[in-house]
Tab-separated table of C-alpha atoms in Angstrom:
chain	number	residue	atom	x	y	z
I	9	MET	CA	31.055	-65.236	26.389
I	10	ASN	CA	33.148	-68.355	26.108
I	11	GLY	CA	32.053	-70.537	23.197
I	12	TYR	CA	29.683	-68.033	21.640
I	13	PRO	CA	30.541	-66.155	18.451
I	14	VAL	CA	31.245	-62.434	18.373
I	15	LEU	CA	31.120	-60.726	14.994
I	16	PHE	CA	32.765	-57.384	14.341
I	17	THR	CA	32.009	-54.814	11.679
I	18	GLU	CA	33.598	-51.417	11.248
I	19	ARG	CA	31.284	-49.788	13.815
I	20	LEU	CA	29.507	-52.652	15.547
I	21	ALA	CA	29.932	-55.822	17.562
I	22	LEU	CA	27.346	-58.592	17.338
I	23	ARG	CA	27.324	-60.821	20.398
I	24	VAL	CA	25.028	-63.128	22.330
I	25	PRO	CA	22.413	-61.234	24.373
I	26	GLU	CA	23.273	-60.579	28.030
I	27	ALA	CA	21.203	-59.562	31.063
I	28	GLY	CA	22.739	-56.078	30.873
I	29	ASP	CA	21.042	-55.549	27.495
I	30	LEU	CA	17.621	-55.309	29.128
I	31	ASP	CA	17.506	-51.493	29.402
I	32	GLY	CA	18.113	-51.010	25.671
I	33	PHE	CA	15.923	-53.946	24.727
I	34	ALA	CA	13.033	-52.690	26.892
I	35	ALA	CA	13.387	-49.130	25.572
I	36	MET	CA	13.175	-50.407	21.987
I	37	ALA	CA	10.218	-52.659	22.842
I	38	ALA	CA	8.352	-49.718	24.413
I	39	ASP	CA	8.591	-47.615	21.231
I	40	GLU	CA	5.318	-47.968	19.339
I	41	GLU	CA	6.675	-47.058	15.890
I	42	THR	CA	9.710	-49.345	16.185
I	43	MET	CA	7.577	-52.266	17.318
I	44	ARG	CA	4.721	-51.675	14.873
I	45	PHE	CA	5.844	-54.467	12.559
I	46	ILE	CA	7.712	-56.728	14.993
I	47	GLY	CA	5.134	-57.905	17.464
I	48	GLY	CA	3.877	-54.655	18.966
I	49	ARG	CA	4.884	-52.737	22.061
I	50	ALA	CA	6.004	-54.757	25.056
I	51	SER	CA	6.442	-54.051	28.751
I	52	ARG	CA	9.756	-54.403	30.539
I	53	PRO	CA	8.791	-57.852	31.942
I	54	GLU	CA	7.732	-58.989	28.448
I	55	SER	CA	11.025	-57.624	27.112
I	56	TRP	CA	12.900	-59.660	29.710
I	57	ARG	CA	11.149	-62.831	28.536
I	58	SER	CA	11.941	-62.020	24.898
I	59	LEU	CA	15.581	-61.344	25.734
I	60	CYS	CA	15.781	-64.646	27.618
I	61	SER	CA	14.119	-66.426	24.696
I	62	LEU	CA	16.782	-65.112	22.318
I	63	ARG	CA	19.570	-66.117	24.690
I	64	GLY	CA	18.040	-69.521	25.350
I	65	ALA	CA	17.797	-70.257	21.628
I	66	TRP	CA	21.593	-70.040	21.477
I	67	ASP	CA	21.805	-73.047	23.796
I	68	ILE	CA	18.856	-74.957	22.348
I	69	ARG	CA	19.315	-74.304	18.604
I	70	GLY	CA	22.966	-73.224	18.470
I	71	PHE	CA	22.020	-69.869	16.961
I	72	SER	CA	19.751	-66.908	17.562
I	73	MET	CA	19.645	-63.176	17.159
I	74	PHE	CA	22.645	-61.206	18.339
I	75	SER	CA	22.672	-58.107	20.491
I	76	VAL	CA	24.181	-55.353	18.352
I	77	ILE	CA	26.546	-53.048	20.215
I	78	GLU	CA	27.980	-49.739	19.004
I	79	ARG	CA	31.742	-50.235	19.363
I	80	ALA	CA	32.582	-46.561	19.968
I	81	THR	CA	30.125	-46.135	22.859
I	82	GLY	CA	29.201	-49.628	24.062
I	83	LYS	CA	25.515	-48.737	23.583
I	84	TRP	CA	22.968	-51.436	22.772
I	85	VAL	CA	21.782	-50.762	19.201
I	86	GLY	CA	19.310	-53.590	18.624
I	87	ARG	CA	18.812	-57.293	18.110
I	88	LEU	CA	19.402	-58.915	14.786
I	89	GLY	CA	20.420	-62.152	13.110
I	90	PRO	CA	19.382	-65.762	12.659
I	91	TRP	CA	15.966	-66.785	13.902
I	92	GLU	CA	13.923	-69.962	13.420
I	93	PRO	CA	11.565	-70.713	16.295
I	94	GLU	CA	9.218	-73.684	16.159
I	95	GLY	CA	6.743	-73.390	13.270
I	96	TRP	CA	8.578	-70.500	11.552
I	97	PRO	CA	8.211	-70.499	7.750
I	98	GLY	CA	11.965	-70.765	7.156
I	99	LYS	CA	15.425	-69.867	8.353
I	100	GLU	CA	15.266	-66.121	8.916
I	101	VAL	CA	17.708	-63.302	9.380
I	102	GLY	CA	15.650	-60.594	11.029
I	103	TRP	CA	16.358	-57.196	12.510
I	104	GLY	CA	15.068	-54.637	14.974
I	105	LEU	CA	16.972	-51.531	16.054
I	106	HIS	CA	16.444	-49.026	18.833
I	107	PRO	CA	15.037	-45.802	17.256
I	108	GLU	CA	18.081	-43.800	18.420
I	109	PHE	CA	20.163	-45.714	15.874
I	110	ALA	CA	17.808	-45.622	12.875
I	111	GLY	CA	19.082	-44.064	9.673
I	112	LYS	CA	22.792	-44.623	10.380
I	113	GLY	CA	23.268	-47.669	8.166
I	114	TYR	CA	23.690	-49.924	11.200
I	115	ALA	CA	20.929	-52.333	10.163
I	116	TYR	CA	22.597	-52.959	6.803
I	117	GLU	CA	26.098	-53.207	8.270
I	118	ALA	CA	25.083	-55.697	10.951
I	119	THR	CA	22.787	-57.709	8.689
I	120	VAL	CA	25.574	-58.212	6.145
I	121	ALA	CA	27.692	-59.705	8.945
I	122	ALA	CA	24.764	-61.887	10.065
I	123	MET	CA	24.109	-63.076	6.502
I	124	ASP	CA	27.767	-64.013	6.070
I	125	TYR	CA	27.548	-65.878	9.393
I	126	VAL	CA	24.458	-67.939	8.527
I	127	PHE	CA	25.796	-68.927	5.116
I	128	ASP	CA	29.502	-69.372	5.920
I	129	VAL	CA	29.389	-70.667	9.510
I	130	LEU	CA	25.937	-72.193	9.997
I	131	GLY	CA	25.868	-73.550	6.439
I	132	TRP	CA	22.361	-72.408	5.577
I	133	ASP	CA	21.338	-72.880	1.935
I	134	ASP	CA	18.869	-69.996	1.905
I	135	VAL	CA	17.437	-67.296	4.118
I	136	ILE	CA	14.193	-65.380	4.463
I	137	HIS	CA	13.125	-62.127	6.083
I	138	THR	CA	9.457	-62.028	7.138
I	139	ILE	CA	8.238	-58.489	6.449
I	140	ASP	CA	4.858	-56.806	6.712
I	141	PRO	CA	3.951	-55.450	3.232
I	142	GLU	CA	3.562	-51.949	4.762
I	143	ASN	CA	7.031	-51.926	6.328
I	144	ALA	CA	8.783	-49.793	3.720
I	145	ARG	CA	12.054	-49.467	5.669
I	146	SER	CA	12.506	-53.216	6.081
I	147	ILE	CA	11.542	-53.836	2.458
I	148	ALA	CA	14.189	-51.303	1.393
I	149	LEU	CA	16.780	-53.074	3.545
I	150	ALA	CA	15.823	-56.485	2.151
I	151	ARG	CA	16.200	-55.151	-1.388
I	152	ARG	CA	19.556	-53.558	-0.536
I	153	LEU	CA	20.684	-56.960	0.743
I	154	GLY	CA	19.686	-58.491	-2.606
I	155	SER	CA	16.607	-60.348	-1.361
I	156	THR	CA	13.464	-60.581	-3.448
I	157	ASN	CA	9.812	-60.948	-2.471
I	158	LEU	CA	8.966	-64.641	-2.510
I	159	GLY	CA	5.309	-63.984	-1.684
I	160	PRO	CA	2.992	-64.210	1.321
I	161	THR	CA	3.788	-66.580	4.138
I	162	ARG	CA	2.320	-67.355	7.528
I	163	LEU	CA	3.846	-67.072	10.974
I	164	PRO	CA	2.989	-69.429	13.850
I	165	GLU	CA	0.951	-68.470	16.920
I	166	PRO	CA	0.668	-65.868	18.372
I	167	PHE	CA	1.489	-64.029	15.107
I	168	GLN	CA	-0.693	-66.138	12.779
I	169	ASP	CA	-2.934	-63.182	11.819
I	170	GLN	CA	-0.072	-60.828	10.942
I	171	ARG	CA	0.336	-60.217	7.199
I	172	VAL	CA	3.890	-60.934	6.091
I	173	ASP	CA	5.763	-61.663	2.919
I	174	ALA	CA	8.855	-63.825	2.822
I	175	TRP	CA	11.751	-61.974	1.246
I	176	GLY	CA	14.817	-64.057	0.605
I	177	GLN	CA	17.707	-65.421	-1.354
I	178	THR	CA	19.960	-68.440	-1.584
I	179	ALA	CA	23.504	-68.733	-0.293
I	180	GLU	CA	24.681	-68.893	-3.894
I	181	GLN	CA	22.894	-65.622	-4.753
I	182	TRP	CA	24.366	-63.960	-1.653
I	183	ARG	CA	27.913	-65.094	-2.426
I	184	GLU	CA	27.624	-64.084	-6.067
I	185	ARG	CA	26.460	-60.612	-5.093
I	186	ARG	CA	29.146	-60.276	-2.378
I	187	THR	CA	31.960	-61.260	-4.736
I	188	GLY	CA	30.573	-59.431	-7.747
I	189	LYS	CA	31.126	-62.483	-9.913
I	190	GLU	CA	28.686	-63.785	-12.459
I	191	GLN	CA	27.313	-67.280	-12.147
I	192	PRO	CA	28.723	-69.842	-14.570
I	193	THR	CA	26.286	-70.841	-17.296
């Protein structure tokens, strides 16, 4: 993947989506519970278009969600990272993992790497996570990351009727929390 970033954590690699990710991506998209809060179930052809959209955003915007790969097995874990399509309410770091990998701490591990990337490499000043108020798992992850509920926001079409809150924080808040240092007064 010449020219594209690859991020490594202890157990994961975050890289640009590839055509070979379709099986994992489509399996995740077919799972009703997993997709409940992230656009709803999708067919394999719809999954292909979504995968291509993520990949294409890398060339058009210079960033997009990563495919998350389990380093020990090479399995596709999910898609996660920076996201800001046209009309989005802010610069987002979002996540979605295949149900096989839920509850292993992978979402937190990979999102920490993605947050470092958007603040340290992309130079973002702040970040949001758009989360349905009933999505307790994503709210727990946002809190664990140090984000706070900034209130209701609105997504563009075709998601304009979906209820979401913007959770977020600034780069300064993220860095302070990561270093454990107090802000100067």
